[in-house]
mmCIF file of C-alpha atoms and ligand atoms in Angstrom:
data_model
loop_
_atom_site.group_PDB
_atom_site.id
_atom_site.type_symbol
_atom_site.label_atom_id
_atom_site.label_comp_id
_atom_site.label_asym_id
_atom_site.label_seq_id
_atom_site.Cartn_x
_atom_site.Cartn_y
_atom_site.Cartn_z
ATOM 1 C CA MET A 1 16.328 -92.370 155.943
ATOM 2 C CA ASP A 2 16.210 -94.489 152.774
ATOM 3 C CA THR A 3 16.977 -98.097 153.682
ATOM 4 C CA SER A 4 17.269 -99.446 150.159
ATOM 5 C CA VAL A 5 20.450 -101.142 148.904
ATOM 6 C CA LEU A 6 21.687 -100.658 145.352
ATOM 7 C CA VAL A 7 22.936 -104.027 144.092
ATOM 8 C CA ILE A 8 25.469 -103.896 141.287
ATOM 9 C CA ASN A 9 26.647 -106.860 139.208
ATOM 10 C CA CYS A 10 29.298 -105.630 136.834
ATOM 11 C CA GLY A 11 30.500 -107.694 133.853
ATOM 12 C CA SER A 12 33.126 -106.755 131.275
ATOM 13 C CA SER A 13 30.582 -104.980 129.049
ATOM 14 C CA SER A 14 27.463 -104.911 131.204
ATOM 15 C CA ILE A 15 26.074 -103.728 134.539
ATOM 16 C CA LYS A 16 22.999 -105.304 136.140
ATOM 17 C CA TYR A 17 21.468 -103.196 138.883
ATOM 18 C CA ALA A 18 18.579 -103.403 141.327
ATOM 19 C CA LEU A 19 17.449 -101.082 144.072
ATOM 20 C CA VAL A 20 16.291 -103.510 146.779
ATOM 21 C CA LEU A 21 14.014 -102.170 149.495
ATOM 22 C CA GLU A 22 14.173 -103.370 153.107
ATOM 23 C CA ASP A 23 11.198 -105.637 152.447
ATOM 24 C CA PRO A 24 12.698 -107.722 149.628
ATOM 25 C CA ALA A 25 9.218 -108.612 148.368
ATOM 26 C CA GLN A 26 8.590 -104.976 147.329
ATOM 27 C CA PRO A 27 8.971 -104.190 143.604
ATOM 28 C CA ARG A 28 12.457 -103.064 142.590
ATOM 29 C CA LEU A 29 13.855 -100.452 140.285
ATOM 30 C CA ALA A 30 16.022 -102.719 138.190
ATOM 31 C CA GLY A 31 17.710 -102.934 134.847
ATOM 32 C CA LEU A 32 20.681 -103.753 132.695
ATOM 33 C CA ALA A 33 23.264 -101.607 130.912
ATOM 34 C CA GLU A 34 24.738 -103.646 128.077
ATOM 35 C CA CYS A 35 27.171 -103.468 125.143
ATOM 36 C CA LEU A 36 29.235 -100.977 127.146
ATOM 37 C CA GLY A 37 32.220 -99.549 125.278
ATOM 38 C CA SER A 38 30.453 -99.930 121.912
ATOM 39 C CA SER A 39 28.202 -97.680 119.833
ATOM 40 C CA ASP A 40 25.276 -99.973 120.766
ATOM 41 C CA ALA A 41 25.614 -99.310 124.502
ATOM 42 C CA ARG A 42 22.188 -98.958 126.113
ATOM 43 C CA LEU A 43 20.317 -99.064 129.397
ATOM 44 C CA LYS A 44 17.093 -101.057 129.781
ATOM 45 C CA GLY A 45 14.987 -101.346 132.875
ATOM 46 C CA THR A 46 11.727 -100.894 134.704
ATOM 47 C CA ALA A 47 10.527 -97.753 136.475
ATOM 48 C CA SER A 48 8.627 -97.796 139.778
ATOM 49 C CA ASN A 49 5.285 -97.533 137.947
ATOM 50 C CA GLY A 50 6.145 -100.799 136.199
ATOM 51 C CA GLU A 51 6.807 -99.081 132.857
ATOM 52 C CA PRO A 52 9.774 -100.458 130.901
ATOM 53 C CA PHE A 53 12.328 -98.015 129.479
ATOM 54 C CA GLU A 54 15.250 -98.197 127.061
ATOM 55 C CA GLN A 55 17.865 -95.504 126.662
ATOM 56 C CA SER A 56 20.686 -95.418 124.133
ATOM 57 C CA LEU A 57 24.131 -94.585 125.599
ATOM 58 C CA PRO A 58 26.467 -94.691 122.553
ATOM 59 C CA GLY A 59 30.093 -95.341 123.557
ATOM 60 C CA ALA A 60 29.307 -95.265 127.295
ATOM 61 C CA ASP A 61 31.796 -96.898 129.664
ATOM 62 C CA HIS A 62 31.002 -98.266 133.150
ATOM 63 C CA GLY A 63 31.219 -94.780 134.719
ATOM 64 C CA LEU A 64 28.769 -93.180 132.282
ATOM 65 C CA ALA A 65 26.411 -96.139 132.530
ATOM 66 C CA LEU A 66 26.375 -95.821 136.330
ATOM 67 C CA GLU A 67 25.516 -92.136 136.028
ATOM 68 C CA ALA A 68 22.602 -93.057 133.772
ATOM 69 C CA ILE A 69 21.542 -95.712 136.316
ATOM 70 C CA LEU A 70 21.673 -93.101 139.080
ATOM 71 C CA ASP A 71 19.274 -90.929 137.041
ATOM 72 C CA ARG A 72 16.882 -93.894 136.955
ATOM 73 C CA LEU A 73 16.731 -94.268 140.740
ATOM 74 C CA GLU A 74 13.961 -91.650 140.811
ATOM 75 C CA GLY A 75 15.719 -89.498 143.386
ATOM 76 C CA ARG A 76 16.317 -92.296 145.905
ATOM 77 C CA LEU A 77 19.666 -92.381 147.649
ATOM 78 C CA PRO A 78 20.418 -95.918 148.837
ATOM 79 C CA LEU A 79 21.750 -96.780 152.268
ATOM 80 C CA ALA A 80 24.660 -98.663 150.683
ATOM 81 C CA VAL A 81 25.859 -100.351 147.518
ATOM 82 C CA GLY A 82 26.270 -104.148 147.425
ATOM 83 C CA HIS A 83 28.596 -105.506 144.752
ATOM 84 C CA ARG A 84 28.589 -109.044 143.455
ATOM 85 C CA ILE A 85 32.213 -110.192 143.296
ATOM 86 C CA VAL A 86 32.820 -113.558 141.686
ATOM 87 C CA HIS A 87 35.994 -114.737 143.406
ATOM 88 C CA GLY A 88 37.075 -114.057 146.964
ATOM 89 C CA GLY A 89 39.669 -116.833 147.143
ATOM 90 C CA GLU A 90 40.326 -118.105 150.667
ATOM 91 C CA HIS A 91 40.612 -114.563 151.958
ATOM 92 C CA PHE A 92 36.896 -113.784 152.085
ATOM 93 C CA THR A 93 34.638 -116.039 154.104
ATOM 94 C CA ARG A 94 31.811 -113.489 154.235
ATOM 95 C CA ALA A 95 30.812 -110.113 152.794
ATOM 96 C CA ALA A 96 33.358 -107.308 153.314
ATOM 97 C CA LEU A 97 33.057 -103.561 153.699
ATOM 98 C CA ILE A 98 35.063 -102.178 150.782
ATOM 99 C CA ASP A 99 38.187 -100.134 151.493
ATOM 100 C CA ASP A 100 41.591 -99.988 149.818
ATOM 101 C CA ASP A 101 42.789 -103.142 151.613
ATOM 102 C CA VAL A 102 39.737 -105.109 150.493
ATOM 103 C CA ILE A 103 40.273 -103.951 146.917
ATOM 104 C CA ALA A 104 43.929 -105.013 147.081
ATOM 105 C CA ALA A 105 42.868 -108.439 148.416
ATOM 106 C CA ILE A 106 40.331 -108.859 145.597
ATOM 107 C CA GLU A 107 43.025 -107.877 143.091
ATOM 108 C CA GLN A 108 45.172 -110.662 144.484
ATOM 109 C CA THR A 109 42.557 -113.254 143.548
ATOM 110 C CA THR A 110 42.369 -111.997 139.958
ATOM 111 C CA ALA A 111 44.511 -114.882 138.679
ATOM 112 C CA LEU A 112 41.707 -117.214 139.826
ATOM 113 C CA ALA A 113 38.985 -115.289 137.938
ATOM 114 C CA PRO A 114 40.768 -113.337 135.201
ATOM 115 C CA LEU A 115 37.581 -112.466 133.312
ATOM 116 C CA HIS A 116 35.255 -111.693 136.196
ATOM 117 C CA ASN A 117 37.159 -110.017 139.024
ATOM 118 C CA PRO A 118 38.660 -107.131 136.961
ATOM 119 C CA ALA A 119 35.178 -106.320 135.606
ATOM 120 C CA ASN A 120 33.694 -106.465 139.124
ATOM 121 C CA LEU A 121 36.444 -104.138 140.355
ATOM 122 C CA ALA A 122 35.835 -101.692 137.495
ATOM 123 C CA GLY A 123 32.275 -101.453 138.798
ATOM 124 C CA VAL A 124 33.486 -100.875 142.345
ATOM 125 C CA ALA A 125 35.859 -98.092 141.210
ATOM 126 C CA ALA A 126 33.187 -96.312 139.153
ATOM 127 C CA THR A 127 30.620 -96.618 141.965
ATOM 128 C CA ARG A 128 33.052 -95.276 144.560
ATOM 129 C CA ARG A 129 33.727 -92.253 142.340
ATOM 130 C CA LEU A 130 30.030 -91.629 141.921
ATOM 131 C CA PHE A 131 28.986 -92.259 145.553
ATOM 132 C CA PRO A 132 32.114 -91.361 147.569
ATOM 133 C CA ASP A 133 30.155 -91.153 150.840
ATOM 134 C CA LEU A 134 28.127 -94.358 150.574
ATOM 135 C CA PRO A 135 29.351 -97.555 152.222
ATOM 136 C CA GLN A 136 30.077 -100.248 149.640
ATOM 137 C CA VAL A 137 30.057 -103.941 150.415
ATOM 138 C CA ALA A 138 31.573 -106.810 148.420
ATOM 139 C CA VAL A 139 29.512 -110.004 148.393
ATOM 140 C CA PHE A 140 31.402 -113.010 147.018
ATOM 141 C CA ASP A 141 30.109 -115.960 144.985
ATOM 142 C CA THR A 142 32.716 -118.123 146.672
ATOM 143 C CA ALA A 143 32.280 -117.077 150.329
ATOM 144 C CA PHE A 144 29.362 -119.415 151.140
ATOM 145 C CA HIS A 145 31.550 -122.393 150.195
ATOM 146 C CA GLN A 146 34.393 -121.455 152.531
ATOM 147 C CA THR A 147 32.841 -123.875 155.057
ATOM 148 C CA LEU A 148 33.768 -126.868 152.876
ATOM 149 C CA PRO A 149 35.946 -129.310 154.822
ATOM 150 C CA PRO A 150 39.410 -130.065 153.371
ATOM 151 C CA ARG A 151 38.281 -133.463 152.079
ATOM 152 C CA ALA A 152 35.832 -131.625 149.806
ATOM 153 C CA TYR A 153 37.989 -128.678 148.751
ATOM 154 C CA ARG A 154 41.371 -130.361 148.224
ATOM 155 C CA TYR A 155 42.214 -131.878 144.835
ATOM 156 C CA ALA A 156 44.316 -135.024 144.936
ATOM 157 C CA LEU A 157 47.339 -132.957 143.942
ATOM 158 C CA SER A 158 50.534 -132.091 145.750
ATOM 159 C CA GLU A 159 50.381 -130.008 148.915
ATOM 160 C CA ALA A 160 52.695 -127.442 147.262
ATOM 161 C CA LEU A 161 50.165 -126.655 144.528
ATOM 162 C CA TYR A 162 47.599 -125.859 147.205
ATOM 163 C CA ARG A 163 49.917 -124.011 149.572
ATOM 164 C CA ASP A 164 51.919 -121.979 147.069
ATOM 165 C CA HIS A 165 49.410 -121.524 144.250
ATOM 166 C CA ALA A 166 45.981 -121.694 145.921
ATOM 167 C CA ILE A 167 44.944 -124.641 143.739
ATOM 168 C CA ARG A 168 41.833 -126.018 145.452
ATOM 169 C CA ARG A 169 38.088 -126.208 144.945
ATOM 170 C CA TYR A 170 36.253 -122.925 145.704
ATOM 171 C CA GLY A 171 32.737 -123.313 144.322
ATOM 172 C CA PHE A 172 30.492 -120.571 142.901
ATOM 173 C CA HIS A 173 26.812 -119.495 142.851
ATOM 174 C CA GLY A 174 27.192 -119.206 146.640
ATOM 175 C CA THR A 175 24.591 -116.456 147.004
ATOM 176 C CA SER A 176 22.008 -118.557 145.197
ATOM 177 C CA HIS A 177 22.686 -121.802 147.112
ATOM 178 C CA ALA A 178 22.660 -119.827 150.381
ATOM 179 C CA TYR A 179 19.380 -118.096 149.534
ATOM 180 C CA VAL A 180 17.383 -121.141 148.419
ATOM 181 C CA SER A 181 18.587 -123.346 151.296
ATOM 182 C CA GLN A 182 17.665 -120.632 153.818
ATOM 183 C CA ARG A 183 14.236 -120.353 152.198
ATOM 184 C CA ALA A 184 13.778 -124.128 152.357
ATOM 185 C CA ASP A 185 14.706 -124.055 156.065
ATOM 186 C CA THR A 186 12.071 -121.393 156.646
ATOM 187 C CA LEU A 187 9.364 -122.896 154.431
ATOM 188 C CA SER A 188 9.800 -126.418 155.817
ATOM 189 C CA GLY A 189 10.162 -125.304 159.416
ATOM 190 C CA LEU A 190 13.236 -127.540 159.704
ATOM 191 C CA GLU A 191 15.692 -124.716 160.556
ATOM 192 C CA GLY A 192 19.028 -126.231 159.678
ATOM 193 C CA GLY A 193 18.047 -129.104 157.402
ATOM 194 C CA GLY A 194 20.190 -131.159 155.074
ATOM 195 C CA TRP A 195 19.515 -129.989 151.530
ATOM 196 C CA LEU A 196 20.783 -130.746 148.073
ATOM 197 C CA THR A 197 20.407 -127.672 145.872
ATOM 198 C CA ALA A 198 20.528 -127.572 142.078
ATOM 199 C CA HIS A 199 21.100 -124.129 140.551
ATOM 200 C CA LEU A 200 20.358 -124.684 136.870
ATOM 201 C CA GLY A 201 20.700 -121.576 134.718
ATOM 202 C CA ASN A 202 23.191 -120.895 131.933
ATOM 203 C CA GLY A 203 25.808 -121.817 134.498
ATOM 204 C CA CYS A 204 24.796 -124.816 136.614
ATOM 205 C CA SER A 205 26.011 -126.122 139.947
ATOM 206 C CA THR A 206 24.866 -128.359 142.772
ATOM 207 C CA CYS A 207 25.525 -127.999 146.475
ATOM 208 C CA ALA A 208 25.106 -129.953 149.728
ATOM 209 C CA VAL A 209 23.965 -127.676 152.575
ATOM 210 C CA TRP A 210 23.893 -128.806 156.208
ATOM 211 C CA LYS A 211 22.581 -126.511 158.964
ATOM 212 C CA GLY A 212 22.956 -123.474 156.711
ATOM 213 C CA GLN A 213 26.538 -124.263 155.669
ATOM 214 C CA SER A 214 27.887 -125.444 152.344
ATOM 215 C CA ARG A 215 29.542 -128.864 152.823
ATOM 216 C CA ASP A 216 30.368 -129.612 149.188
ATOM 217 C CA THR A 217 29.580 -128.269 145.739
ATOM 218 C CA SER A 218 30.088 -129.251 142.116
ATOM 219 C CA MET A 219 32.126 -126.286 140.842
ATOM 220 C CA GLY A 220 35.804 -126.116 141.700
ATOM 221 C CA LEU A 221 38.823 -123.933 141.060
ATOM 222 C CA THR A 222 36.839 -122.384 138.221
ATOM 223 C CA PRO A 223 33.141 -122.458 137.260
ATOM 224 C CA LEU A 224 33.938 -125.045 134.580
ATOM 225 C CA GLU A 225 33.961 -128.046 136.932
ATOM 226 C CA GLY A 226 30.921 -130.163 137.679
ATOM 227 C CA VAL A 227 27.681 -130.753 135.807
ATOM 228 C CA ALA A 228 27.098 -129.998 132.115
ATOM 229 C CA MET A 229 25.906 -126.410 131.521
ATOM 230 C CA GLY A 230 24.569 -124.212 128.706
ATOM 231 C CA THR A 231 27.886 -123.926 126.868
ATOM 232 C CA ARG A 232 30.347 -125.342 129.447
ATOM 233 C CA SER A 233 31.377 -128.978 129.420
ATOM 234 C CA GLY A 234 31.531 -129.507 133.178
ATOM 235 C CA ASP A 235 33.751 -132.441 134.184
ATOM 236 C CA VAL A 236 35.844 -134.080 131.496
ATOM 237 C CA ASP A 237 38.763 -136.445 131.845
ATOM 238 C CA PRO A 238 41.705 -134.265 132.940
ATOM 239 C CA GLY A 239 43.685 -136.191 130.305
ATOM 240 C CA LEU A 240 41.517 -134.634 127.589
ATOM 241 C CA HIS A 241 43.603 -131.465 127.398
ATOM 242 C CA ALA A 242 46.838 -133.304 126.660
ATOM 243 C CA HIS A 243 45.045 -135.578 124.218
ATOM 244 C CA LEU A 244 43.572 -132.676 122.223
ATOM 245 C CA ALA A 245 46.892 -130.841 122.234
ATOM 246 C CA ARG A 246 48.831 -133.886 121.030
ATOM 247 C CA GLN A 247 46.322 -135.342 118.593
ATOM 248 C CA LEU A 248 44.749 -132.206 117.143
ATOM 249 C CA GLY A 249 47.489 -129.669 117.861
ATOM 250 C CA TRP A 250 45.022 -127.447 119.748
ATOM 251 C CA SER A 251 46.439 -124.597 121.830
ATOM 252 C CA LEU A 252 45.481 -124.174 125.492
ATOM 253 C CA GLU A 253 43.459 -121.075 124.549
ATOM 254 C CA ARG A 254 41.479 -123.066 122.004
ATOM 255 C CA ILE A 255 40.792 -125.907 124.435
ATOM 256 C CA ASP A 256 39.678 -123.403 127.066
ATOM 257 C CA GLU A 257 37.396 -121.688 124.558
ATOM 258 C CA VAL A 258 35.862 -124.975 123.363
ATOM 259 C CA LEU A 259 35.212 -126.267 126.902
ATOM 260 C CA ASN A 260 33.742 -122.949 128.084
ATOM 261 C CA ARG A 261 31.817 -121.703 125.078
ATOM 262 C CA HIS A 262 31.075 -124.498 122.632
ATOM 263 C CA SER A 263 30.286 -127.470 124.842
ATOM 264 C CA GLY A 264 27.498 -128.382 127.290
ATOM 265 C CA LEU A 265 23.955 -128.310 125.914
ATOM 266 C CA LEU A 266 25.132 -126.354 122.866
ATOM 267 C CA GLY A 267 27.942 -128.747 122.008
ATOM 268 C CA LEU A 268 25.938 -131.915 122.619
ATOM 269 C CA SER A 269 22.900 -130.775 120.636
ATOM 270 C CA GLY A 270 24.724 -128.900 117.884
ATOM 271 C CA LEU A 271 21.671 -126.640 118.078
ATOM 272 C CA THR A 272 21.375 -124.259 121.027
ATOM 273 C CA ASN A 273 22.075 -123.789 124.738
ATOM 274 C CA ASP A 274 18.460 -122.764 125.378
ATOM 275 C CA MET A 275 16.617 -125.509 127.289
ATOM 276 C CA ARG A 276 13.196 -124.380 126.004
ATOM 277 C CA GLU A 277 14.278 -124.875 122.389
ATOM 278 C CA LEU A 278 15.977 -128.163 123.210
ATOM 279 C CA GLU A 279 12.869 -129.601 124.848
ATOM 280 C CA ALA A 280 10.777 -128.584 121.839
ATOM 281 C CA ALA A 281 13.319 -129.957 119.338
ATOM 282 C CA ALA A 282 13.705 -133.234 121.272
ATOM 283 C CA ALA A 283 9.921 -133.656 121.270
ATOM 284 C CA GLN A 284 10.038 -133.370 117.475
ATOM 285 C CA GLY A 285 12.678 -136.077 117.186
ATOM 286 C CA HIS A 286 15.928 -134.040 117.019
ATOM 287 C CA GLN A 287 18.501 -136.570 118.241
ATOM 288 C CA GLY A 288 21.143 -134.045 119.277
ATOM 289 C CA ALA A 289 18.593 -132.211 121.422
ATOM 290 C CA ALA A 290 17.410 -135.492 122.973
ATOM 291 C CA ILE A 291 20.912 -136.602 123.990
ATOM 292 C CA ALA A 292 21.720 -133.091 125.292
ATOM 293 C CA VAL A 293 18.717 -133.130 127.650
ATOM 294 C CA GLU A 294 19.429 -136.714 128.687
ATOM 295 C CA VAL A 295 23.108 -136.109 129.487
ATOM 296 C CA PHE A 296 22.253 -132.844 131.271
ATOM 297 C CA CYS A 297 19.725 -134.528 133.603
ATOM 298 C CA TYR A 298 21.832 -137.628 134.215
ATOM 299 C CA ARG A 299 24.864 -135.555 135.148
ATOM 300 C CA ILE A 300 22.787 -133.495 137.612
ATOM 301 C CA ALA A 301 21.377 -136.622 139.275
ATOM 302 C CA LYS A 302 24.856 -138.170 139.427
ATOM 303 C CA SER A 303 26.277 -135.018 140.979
ATOM 304 C CA LEU A 304 23.483 -134.867 143.582
ATOM 305 C CA ALA A 305 24.012 -138.526 144.451
ATOM 306 C CA ALA A 306 27.737 -137.868 144.924
ATOM 307 C CA LEU A 307 27.101 -134.775 147.064
ATOM 308 C CA SER A 308 24.734 -136.707 149.332
ATOM 309 C CA CYS A 309 27.899 -138.195 150.929
ATOM 310 C CA ALA A 310 28.534 -134.751 152.424
ATOM 311 C CA LEU A 311 25.264 -134.748 154.414
ATOM 312 C CA PRO A 312 24.601 -136.574 157.706
ATOM 313 C CA ARG A 313 20.908 -136.519 156.797
ATOM 314 C CA LEU A 314 19.034 -135.655 153.623
ATOM 315 C CA ASP A 315 15.808 -133.686 154.070
ATOM 316 C CA GLY A 316 15.186 -132.771 150.483
ATOM 317 C CA LEU A 317 16.142 -131.406 147.109
ATOM 318 C CA ILE A 318 15.722 -127.841 145.832
ATOM 319 C CA PHE A 319 15.582 -126.723 142.187
ATOM 320 C CA THR A 320 16.382 -123.150 141.173
ATOM 321 C CA GLY A 321 17.765 -121.064 138.268
ATOM 322 C CA GLY A 322 16.069 -120.505 134.882
ATOM 323 C CA ILE A 323 15.920 -124.229 134.080
ATOM 324 C CA GLY A 324 15.360 -125.460 137.650
ATOM 325 C CA GLU A 325 12.480 -123.019 138.163
ATOM 326 C CA ASN A 326 10.807 -123.485 134.783
ATOM 327 C CA SER A 327 11.472 -126.901 133.334
ATOM 328 C CA ALA A 328 9.065 -129.493 134.735
ATOM 329 C CA GLU A 329 10.642 -132.006 132.368
ATOM 330 C CA VAL A 330 14.181 -131.570 133.729
ATOM 331 C CA ARG A 331 12.916 -131.816 137.319
ATOM 332 C CA GLU A 332 10.937 -134.966 136.534
ATOM 333 C CA ARG A 333 13.892 -136.632 134.811
ATOM 334 C CA VAL A 334 16.331 -135.792 137.618
ATOM 335 C CA VAL A 335 13.983 -137.042 140.339
ATOM 336 C CA ALA A 336 13.274 -140.235 138.356
ATOM 337 C CA LEU A 337 16.999 -141.015 138.452
ATOM 338 C CA LEU A 338 17.092 -140.818 142.273
ATOM 339 C CA PRO A 339 14.386 -143.253 143.516
ATOM 340 C CA HIS A 340 16.821 -144.730 146.085
ATOM 341 C CA PHE A 341 16.864 -141.316 147.821
ATOM 342 C CA GLY A 342 13.191 -141.775 148.687
ATOM 343 C CA LEU A 343 12.205 -138.974 146.313
ATOM 344 C CA GLN A 344 8.698 -139.115 144.910
ATOM 345 C CA LEU A 345 7.436 -136.465 142.549
ATOM 346 C CA ASN A 346 3.907 -135.081 142.640
ATOM 347 C CA ARG A 347 3.575 -134.823 138.866
ATOM 348 C CA THR A 348 0.568 -132.508 138.996
ATOM 349 C CA ALA A 349 2.273 -130.105 141.392
ATOM 350 C CA ASN A 350 5.431 -130.318 139.280
ATOM 351 C CA SER A 351 3.725 -129.316 136.052
ATOM 352 C CA ASP A 352 1.467 -126.756 137.771
ATOM 353 C CA THR A 353 4.270 -124.742 139.444
ATOM 354 C CA VAL A 354 3.692 -121.067 138.831
ATOM 355 C CA ARG A 355 6.571 -119.108 137.338
ATOM 356 C CA GLY A 356 8.325 -117.017 139.948
ATOM 357 C CA ARG A 357 6.541 -118.722 142.882
ATOM 358 C CA GLU A 358 7.874 -121.100 145.506
ATOM 359 C CA GLY A 359 6.278 -124.522 145.430
ATOM 360 C CA ARG A 360 6.552 -127.976 146.952
ATOM 361 C CA ILE A 361 6.395 -130.766 144.381
ATOM 362 C CA ASP A 362 6.840 -134.040 146.289
ATOM 363 C CA ALA A 363 4.262 -136.739 146.880
ATOM 364 C CA GLY A 364 5.502 -137.690 150.321
ATOM 365 C CA GLY A 365 8.948 -139.039 151.140
ATOM 366 C CA ARG A 366 11.741 -136.490 151.144
ATOM 367 C CA GLN A 367 10.873 -132.909 150.308
ATOM 368 C CA LEU A 368 11.146 -131.511 146.791
ATOM 369 C CA TRP A 369 11.063 -127.753 146.334
ATOM 370 C CA VAL A 370 11.099 -125.267 143.481
ATOM 371 C CA ILE A 371 12.432 -122.006 144.888
ATOM 372 C CA PRO A 372 13.068 -119.039 142.579
ATOM 373 C CA THR A 373 16.500 -117.726 143.402
ATOM 374 C CA ASP A 374 16.976 -114.116 144.484
ATOM 375 C CA GLU A 375 20.655 -113.310 144.273
ATOM 376 C CA GLU A 376 19.992 -109.569 144.361
ATOM 377 C CA GLY A 377 17.839 -109.853 147.481
ATOM 378 C CA GLN A 378 20.502 -112.017 149.116
ATOM 379 C CA ILE A 379 23.297 -109.548 148.210
ATOM 380 C CA ALA A 380 21.200 -106.698 149.650
ATOM 381 C CA SER A 381 20.527 -108.646 152.843
ATOM 382 C CA GLU A 382 24.217 -109.599 153.289
ATOM 383 C CA THR A 383 25.147 -105.954 152.669
ATOM 384 C CA ARG A 384 22.754 -104.836 155.421
ATOM 385 C CA GLN A 385 24.022 -107.516 157.781
ATOM 386 C CA ARG A 386 27.634 -106.461 157.202
ATOM 387 C CA LEU A 387 26.783 -102.818 157.900
ATOM 388 C CA LYS A 388 24.982 -103.773 161.112
ATOM 389 C CA GLN A 389 27.994 -105.788 162.285
ATOM 390 C CA GLU A 390 30.191 -102.791 161.491
ATOM 391 C CA THR A 391 28.086 -100.382 163.530
ATOM 392 C CA THR A 392 27.752 -102.734 166.515
ATOM 393 C CA ALA A 393 31.484 -103.661 166.489
HETATM 394 P P1 LIG B 401 21.642 -117.112 133.975
HETATM 395 O O1 LIG B 401 22.453 -118.242 134.523
HETATM 396 O O2 LIG B 401 22.294 -116.446 132.803
HETATM 397 O O3 LIG B 401 21.095 -116.170 135.032
HETATM 398 P P2 LIG B 401 18.934 -118.201 133.866
HETATM 399 O O4 LIG B 401 18.983 -118.601 135.299
HETATM 400 O O5 LIG B 401 17.974 -117.159 133.440
HETATM 401 O O6 LIG B 401 20.383 -117.833 133.309
HETATM 402 O O7 LIG B 401 18.640 -119.543 133.026
HETATM 403 C C1 LIG B 401 18.659 -119.568 131.619
HETATM 404 C C2 LIG B 401 18.161 -120.933 131.172
HETATM 405 O O8 LIG B 401 16.826 -121.119 131.646
HETATM 406 C C3 LIG B 401 18.124 -121.111 129.665
HETATM 407 O O9 LIG B 401 18.679 -122.373 129.303
HETATM 408 C C4 LIG B 401 16.636 -121.125 129.359
HETATM 409 O O10 LIG B 401 16.359 -121.925 128.261
HETATM 410 C C5 LIG B 401 16.084 -121.762 130.620
HETATM 411 N N1 LIG B 401 14.638 -121.523 130.734
HETATM 412 C C6 LIG B 401 13.975 -120.366 130.953
HETATM 413 N N2 LIG B 401 12.623 -120.573 130.914
HETATM 414 C C7 LIG B 401 12.458 -121.905 130.664
HETATM 415 C C8 LIG B 401 11.311 -122.745 130.499
HETATM 416 N N3 LIG B 401 10.063 -122.260 130.589
HETATM 417 N N4 LIG B 401 11.521 -124.067 130.243
HETATM 418 C C9 LIG B 401 12.766 -124.566 130.147
HETATM 419 N N5 LIG B 401 13.880 -123.828 130.285
HETATM 420 C C10 LIG B 401 13.723 -122.522 130.540
#
């Protein structure tokens, strides 16, 4: 029997897929359908012989794109489908085998993730139509953080807002924080260490992990809270909204748009949200780029320092995500801001890290790791685990 898991990450106009084999280190059939619903819709990916392909799918919706993806699986029928679902609210503390009740429960959290959850559910519906007999599992970005204690997840707001309207901190990027902290446990031999993790991609978040459980994290009710990101502001004064509305007459929609899409590295630099370009521009004296990189690193260090309160013991710090894995400069700057944590960087190891490889970059003291994240591998492994629990129940 085929023991691969098809991992699906469905956005409003895109579907990322990967066929993950039981040994997650094996090469994957993977790709991306994008611009769905438009005349530019297309599917790009890699075949098992390593050859890239691109196929035009004019006007294709999620259903048609999934059919095209199925054709690219080279005749393999997966054991199950694992879906990335952004928000599981308080209902989902772990992965769930999808049935009508689970879908209804995900629909109920839609108010908390109005852009993401409907798109994720569209993917689930299309996949169920296409593979009616395959088990499908929902893996939530929020579930890993359901171990946060109340002091970390409650806002200092009235009890009624929490009880009646589910206003609390949830946290995101759970699959990534879970994966890299588990890897650090294994690689360090500590099994259940105290880790601070920094997932730095287009979206960025930090997390405090103790004995394999999330104890606090930087994102909150939505993925806008916390550190500065590619285009998201991260934390601002909560009074900012009222100030902008009163002083500039901005609508809530406009404020939301500005904080989500025109802020962060892009807003600060006035140039780009791409860290590679910012580092190059800063090196050539672009002041906006320089302040963007400086604020970005300072806010990460500040967030990690704050999260250290959640850990009884700190064993080390882990960098992941496109920036965390590839930017030696960001890592060096963040570590330099945390000398009181007993962090010492091995500068040679830091600049010599090989793309896509795990590496230790400390010079003694507490551990510093670069660990490439593998959200697809983690979703596949949680899907398998859930199925095993189901069959042994
Ligand atoms: P996403 O969150 O969309 O999955 P990624 O994790 O791929 O994004 O991260 C994208 C970010 O990684 C971009 O800001 C990009 O500039 C940055 N990045 C990728 N490679 C490098 C590099 N070599 N140096 C610095 N930043 C890099």
